[in-house]
Amino acid sequence: MILSDADIVRARKHDDLSIEPFAEEQLTPNGYDLSIMEIMVDGETSRQATIPPLTWFAVATREYLRLPRHAAQLWIRSSYARRGVMASFGKVDVGFEGTLTLACFNTRQELELREDDTFCQIVFEEMASAPRKRYAGKYKGQQNITLG
């Protein structure tokens, strides 16, 4: 089951998931829009960047997530997809906590990104039963762009 905006608010109140900082206006009917904290282009990290065409870049989310009971999916905002941005998003496992590092590629036109721009949507999923183990990988607790 996918959580609605009302389910997300309720889950936060019961400490079943955490999004910090949280902004009510970033709730969507079935998710939450995550914003940019920092951008990496050509190995340089900054709070705003101009991404040339045919360039790989990474983004770290501002929001620190804690998912003790839910998994999640990530979706690039359609406004970026329409401008030619492709991104490799995976599933966010139950037990993950931290900011997210998003790997992206700009395919066609110069792109301006700034700190606090909303970049992708996270869609939370309720588990049918408790998992036997939770995420405990090397990215747990990350707080900025983390590669490899």
PDB file of C-alpha atoms in Angstrom:
ATOM      1  CA  MET A   1       0.000   0.000   0.000  1.00  0.00           C
ATOM      2  CA  ILE A   2       1.225   3.511  -0.835  1.00  0.00           C
ATOM      3  CA  LEU A   3       0.852   6.143   1.878  1.00  0.00           C
ATOM      4  CA  SER A   4      -1.337   9.166   1.158  1.00  0.00           C
ATOM      5  CA  ASP A   5      -0.493  12.650   2.405  1.00  0.00           C
ATOM      6  CA  ALA A   6      -2.778  12.017   5.420  1.00  0.00           C
ATOM      7  CA  ASP A   7      -1.026   8.673   6.086  1.00  0.00           C
ATOM      8  CA  ILE A   8       2.387  10.410   5.985  1.00  0.00           C
ATOM      9  CA  VAL A   9       1.267  13.034   8.511  1.00  0.00           C
ATOM     10  CA  ARG A  10      -0.133  10.289  10.769  1.00  0.00           C
ATOM     11  CA  ALA A  11       3.024   8.130  10.446  1.00  0.00           C
ATOM     12  CA  ARG A  12       5.181  11.118  11.429  1.00  0.00           C
ATOM     13  CA  LYS A  13       3.026  11.771  14.504  1.00  0.00           C
ATOM     14  CA  HIS A  14       3.449   8.135  15.588  1.00  0.00           C
ATOM     15  CA  ASP A  15       7.206   8.214  14.848  1.00  0.00           C
ATOM     16  CA  ASP A  16       6.763   5.510  12.178  1.00  0.00           C
ATOM     17  CA  LEU A  17       8.730   7.648   9.715  1.00  0.00           C
ATOM     18  CA  SER A  18      10.694  10.860   9.941  1.00  0.00           C
ATOM     19  CA  ILE A  19      11.383  13.618   7.406  1.00  0.00           C
ATOM     20  CA  GLU A  20      13.566  16.445   8.772  1.00  0.00           C
ATOM     21  CA  PRO A  21      13.173  19.236   7.968  1.00  0.00           C
ATOM     22  CA  PHE A  22       9.500  18.771   7.083  1.00  0.00           C
ATOM     23  CA  ALA A  23       7.481  21.331   5.087  1.00  0.00           C
ATOM     24  CA  GLU A  24       3.731  20.777   4.741  1.00  0.00           C
ATOM     25  CA  GLU A  25       3.760  22.413   1.276  1.00  0.00           C
ATOM     26  CA  GLN A  26       6.080  19.649  -0.022  1.00  0.00           C
ATOM     27  CA  LEU A  27       3.475  16.946   0.663  1.00  0.00           C
ATOM     28  CA  THR A  28       1.897  15.521  -2.484  1.00  0.00           C
ATOM     29  CA  PRO A  29      -1.291  13.408  -2.608  1.00  0.00           C
ATOM     30  CA  ASN A  30       0.810  10.233  -2.433  1.00  0.00           C
ATOM     31  CA  GLY A  31       4.286  11.313  -1.367  1.00  0.00           C
ATOM     32  CA  TYR A  32       6.650  14.105  -0.460  1.00  0.00           C
ATOM     33  CA  ASP A  33       8.860  16.320  -2.665  1.00  0.00           C
ATOM     34  CA  LEU A  34      12.490  16.143  -1.549  1.00  0.00           C
ATOM     35  CA  SER A  35      14.692  19.205  -1.966  1.00  0.00           C
ATOM     36  CA  ILE A  36      18.338  19.790  -2.840  1.00  0.00           C
ATOM     37  CA  MET A  37      20.965  20.387  -0.165  1.00  0.00           C
ATOM     38  CA  GLU A  38      24.053  20.175  -2.405  1.00  0.00           C
ATOM     39  CA  ILE A  39      25.070  19.399  -5.977  1.00  0.00           C
ATOM     40  CA  MET A  40      28.254  17.757  -7.271  1.00  0.00           C
ATOM     41  CA  VAL A  41      29.486  18.428 -10.816  1.00  0.00           C
ATOM     42  CA  ASP A  42      32.979  17.397 -12.010  1.00  0.00           C
ATOM     43  CA  GLY A  43      33.969  16.507  -8.436  1.00  0.00           C
ATOM     44  CA  GLU A  44      33.096  19.963  -7.084  1.00  0.00           C
ATOM     45  CA  THR A  45      30.321  20.305  -4.507  1.00  0.00           C
ATOM     46  CA  SER A  46      28.254  23.483  -4.213  1.00  0.00           C
ATOM     47  CA  ARG A  47      24.848  24.832  -3.168  1.00  0.00           C
ATOM     48  CA  GLN A  48      24.010  25.891  -6.728  1.00  0.00           C
ATOM     49  CA  ALA A  49      25.315  24.763 -10.071  1.00  0.00           C
ATOM     50  CA  THR A  50      24.925  25.097 -13.813  1.00  0.00           C
ATOM     51  CA  ILE A  51      24.923  21.614 -15.317  1.00  0.00           C
ATOM     52  CA  PRO A  52      26.096  21.527 -18.960  1.00  0.00           C
ATOM     53  CA  PRO A  53      24.498  19.140 -21.456  1.00  0.00           C
ATOM     54  CA  LEU A  54      25.842  15.558 -21.465  1.00  0.00           C
ATOM     55  CA  THR A  55      27.098  15.832 -17.883  1.00  0.00           C
ATOM     56  CA  TRP A  56      26.830  13.448 -14.944  1.00  0.00           C
ATOM     57  CA  PHE A  57      26.010  15.045 -11.590  1.00  0.00           C
ATOM     58  CA  ALA A  58      24.895  14.049  -8.110  1.00  0.00           C
ATOM     59  CA  VAL A  59      22.440  15.658  -5.725  1.00  0.00           C
ATOM     60  CA  ALA A  60      22.073  15.222  -1.957  1.00  0.00           C
ATOM     61  CA  THR A  61      18.679  15.741  -0.424  1.00  0.00           C
ATOM     62  CA  ARG A  62      18.186  18.290   2.333  1.00  0.00           C
ATOM     63  CA  GLU A  63      15.776  15.997   4.140  1.00  0.00           C
ATOM     64  CA  TYR A  64      17.139  13.450   6.591  1.00  0.00           C
ATOM     65  CA  LEU A  65      14.862  10.415   6.433  1.00  0.00           C
ATOM     66  CA  ARG A  66      14.271   7.693   8.989  1.00  0.00           C
ATOM     67  CA  LEU A  67      12.260   4.685   7.808  1.00  0.00           C
ATOM     68  CA  PRO A  68      11.860   2.166  10.648  1.00  0.00           C
ATOM     69  CA  ARG A  69       8.661   0.605   9.227  1.00  0.00           C
ATOM     70  CA  HIS A  70       8.314   1.675   5.591  1.00  0.00           C
ATOM     71  CA  ALA A  71      10.094   1.204   2.274  1.00  0.00           C
ATOM     72  CA  ALA A  72      10.018   3.937  -0.373  1.00  0.00           C
ATOM     73  CA  GLN A  73      10.362   4.631  -4.094  1.00  0.00           C
ATOM     74  CA  LEU A  74      11.930   7.702  -5.668  1.00  0.00           C
ATOM     75  CA  TRP A  75      10.645   9.489  -8.781  1.00  0.00           C
ATOM     76  CA  ILE A  76      12.259  12.451 -10.513  1.00  0.00           C
ATOM     77  CA  ARG A  77       9.947  15.449 -10.769  1.00  0.00           C
ATOM     78  CA  SER A  78       8.456  15.532 -14.253  1.00  0.00           C
ATOM     79  CA  SER A  79       9.665  19.104 -14.848  1.00  0.00           C
ATOM     80  CA  TYR A  80      13.272  17.798 -14.769  1.00  0.00           C
ATOM     81  CA  ALA A  81      12.472  14.732 -16.885  1.00  0.00           C
ATOM     82  CA  ARG A  82      10.898  16.999 -19.501  1.00  0.00           C
ATOM     83  CA  ARG A  83      14.135  19.004 -19.616  1.00  0.00           C
ATOM     84  CA  GLY A  84      16.142  15.846 -20.309  1.00  0.00           C
ATOM     85  CA  VAL A  85      17.411  14.862 -16.860  1.00  0.00           C
ATOM     86  CA  MET A  86      17.741  11.131 -16.320  1.00  0.00           C
ATOM     87  CA  ALA A  87      18.294   9.663 -12.875  1.00  0.00           C
ATOM     88  CA  SER A  88      19.095   6.281 -11.416  1.00  0.00           C
ATOM     89  CA  PHE A  89      16.814   5.799  -8.440  1.00  0.00           C
ATOM     90  CA  GLY A  90      16.410   2.672  -6.377  1.00  0.00           C
ATOM     91  CA  LYS A  91      14.218   1.461  -3.602  1.00  0.00           C
ATOM     92  CA  VAL A  92      14.809   2.956  -0.161  1.00  0.00           C
ATOM     93  CA  ASP A  93      14.892   0.000   2.226  1.00  0.00           C
ATOM     94  CA  VAL A  94      13.128  -0.367   5.542  1.00  0.00           C
ATOM     95  CA  GLY A  95      15.583   0.691   8.236  1.00  0.00           C
ATOM     96  CA  PHE A  96      17.357   3.335   6.145  1.00  0.00           C
ATOM     97  CA  GLU A  97      18.105   6.661   7.715  1.00  0.00           C
ATOM     98  CA  GLY A  98      20.031   9.591   6.320  1.00  0.00           C
ATOM     99  CA  THR A  99      19.977  11.948   3.393  1.00  0.00           C
ATOM    100  CA  LEU A 100      19.852  10.475  -0.111  1.00  0.00           C
ATOM    101  CA  THR A 101      22.472  10.784  -2.847  1.00  0.00           C
ATOM    102  CA  LEU A 102      20.901  10.831  -6.309  1.00  0.00           C
ATOM    103  CA  ALA A 103      22.971  10.078  -9.427  1.00  0.00           C
ATOM    104  CA  CYS A 104      21.781  11.969 -12.516  1.00  0.00           C
ATOM    105  CA  PHE A 105      22.661  12.765 -16.131  1.00  0.00           C
ATOM    106  CA  ASN A 106      21.722  15.932 -18.016  1.00  0.00           C
ATOM    107  CA  THR A 107      21.024  14.914 -21.611  1.00  0.00           C
ATOM    108  CA  ARG A 108      20.220  18.027 -23.595  1.00  0.00           C
ATOM    109  CA  GLN A 109      20.209  21.614 -22.299  1.00  0.00           C
ATOM    110  CA  GLU A 110      21.983  23.667 -19.677  1.00  0.00           C
ATOM    111  CA  LEU A 111      20.323  23.174 -16.309  1.00  0.00           C
ATOM    112  CA  GLU A 112      20.347  25.466 -13.272  1.00  0.00           C
ATOM    113  CA  LEU A 113      20.011  23.819  -9.855  1.00  0.00           C
ATOM    114  CA  ARG A 114      19.902  25.558  -6.492  1.00  0.00           C
ATOM    115  CA  GLU A 115      19.786  24.589  -2.860  1.00  0.00           C
ATOM    116  CA  ASP A 116      16.167  24.086  -1.716  1.00  0.00           C
ATOM    117  CA  ASP A 117      14.816  23.371  -5.241  1.00  0.00           C
ATOM    118  CA  THR A 118      12.477  20.364  -5.049  1.00  0.00           C
ATOM    119  CA  PHE A 119      13.999  17.633  -7.204  1.00  0.00           C
ATOM    120  CA  CYS A 120      12.281  14.299  -6.681  1.00  0.00           C
ATOM    121  CA  GLN A 121       9.285  12.728  -5.001  1.00  0.00           C
ATOM    122  CA  ILE A 122       9.526   9.988  -2.397  1.00  0.00           C
ATOM    123  CA  VAL A 123       6.589   7.589  -2.229  1.00  0.00           C
ATOM    124  CA  PHE A 124       6.307   5.592   0.999  1.00  0.00           C
ATOM    125  CA  GLU A 125       5.127   1.989   1.009  1.00  0.00           C
ATOM    126  CA  GLU A 126       3.644   0.098   3.921  1.00  0.00           C
ATOM    127  CA  MET A 127       5.087  -3.367   4.415  1.00  0.00           C
ATOM    128  CA  ALA A 128       2.608  -6.269   4.524  1.00  0.00           C
ATOM    129  CA  SER A 129       4.648  -7.745   7.385  1.00  0.00           C
ATOM    130  CA  ALA A 130       7.750  -6.822   9.351  1.00  0.00           C
ATOM    131  CA  PRO A 131      10.974  -7.662   7.485  1.00  0.00           C
ATOM    132  CA  ARG A 132      13.351 -10.207   8.997  1.00  0.00           C
ATOM    133  CA  LYS A 133      16.165  -7.681   8.711  1.00  0.00           C
ATOM    134  CA  ARG A 134      16.374  -3.939   8.145  1.00  0.00           C
ATOM    135  CA  TYR A 135      18.841  -1.874   6.122  1.00  0.00           C
ATOM    136  CA  ALA A 136      22.206  -1.644   7.876  1.00  0.00           C
ATOM    137  CA  GLY A 137      24.429  -0.757   4.899  1.00  0.00           C
ATOM    138  CA  LYS A 138      27.274   1.706   4.509  1.00  0.00           C
ATOM    139  CA  TYR A 139      25.023   4.634   3.535  1.00  0.00           C
ATOM    140  CA  LYS A 140      23.029   4.554   6.773  1.00  0.00           C
ATOM    141  CA  GLY A 141      23.434   7.899   8.519  1.00  0.00           C
ATOM    142  CA  GLN A 142      24.919   9.753   5.518  1.00  0.00           C
ATOM    143  CA  GLN A 143      24.415  13.507   5.601  1.00  0.00           C
ATOM    144  CA  ASN A 144      25.781  14.734   2.271  1.00  0.00           C
ATOM    145  CA  ILE A 145      26.761  13.410  -1.160  1.00  0.00           C
ATOM    146  CA  THR A 146      28.273   9.979  -0.703  1.00  0.00           C
ATOM    147  CA  LEU A 147      29.775   8.129  -3.664  1.00  0.00           C
ATOM    148  CA  GLY A 148      31.014   4.515  -3.744  1.00  0.00           C
TER     149      GLY A 148
END
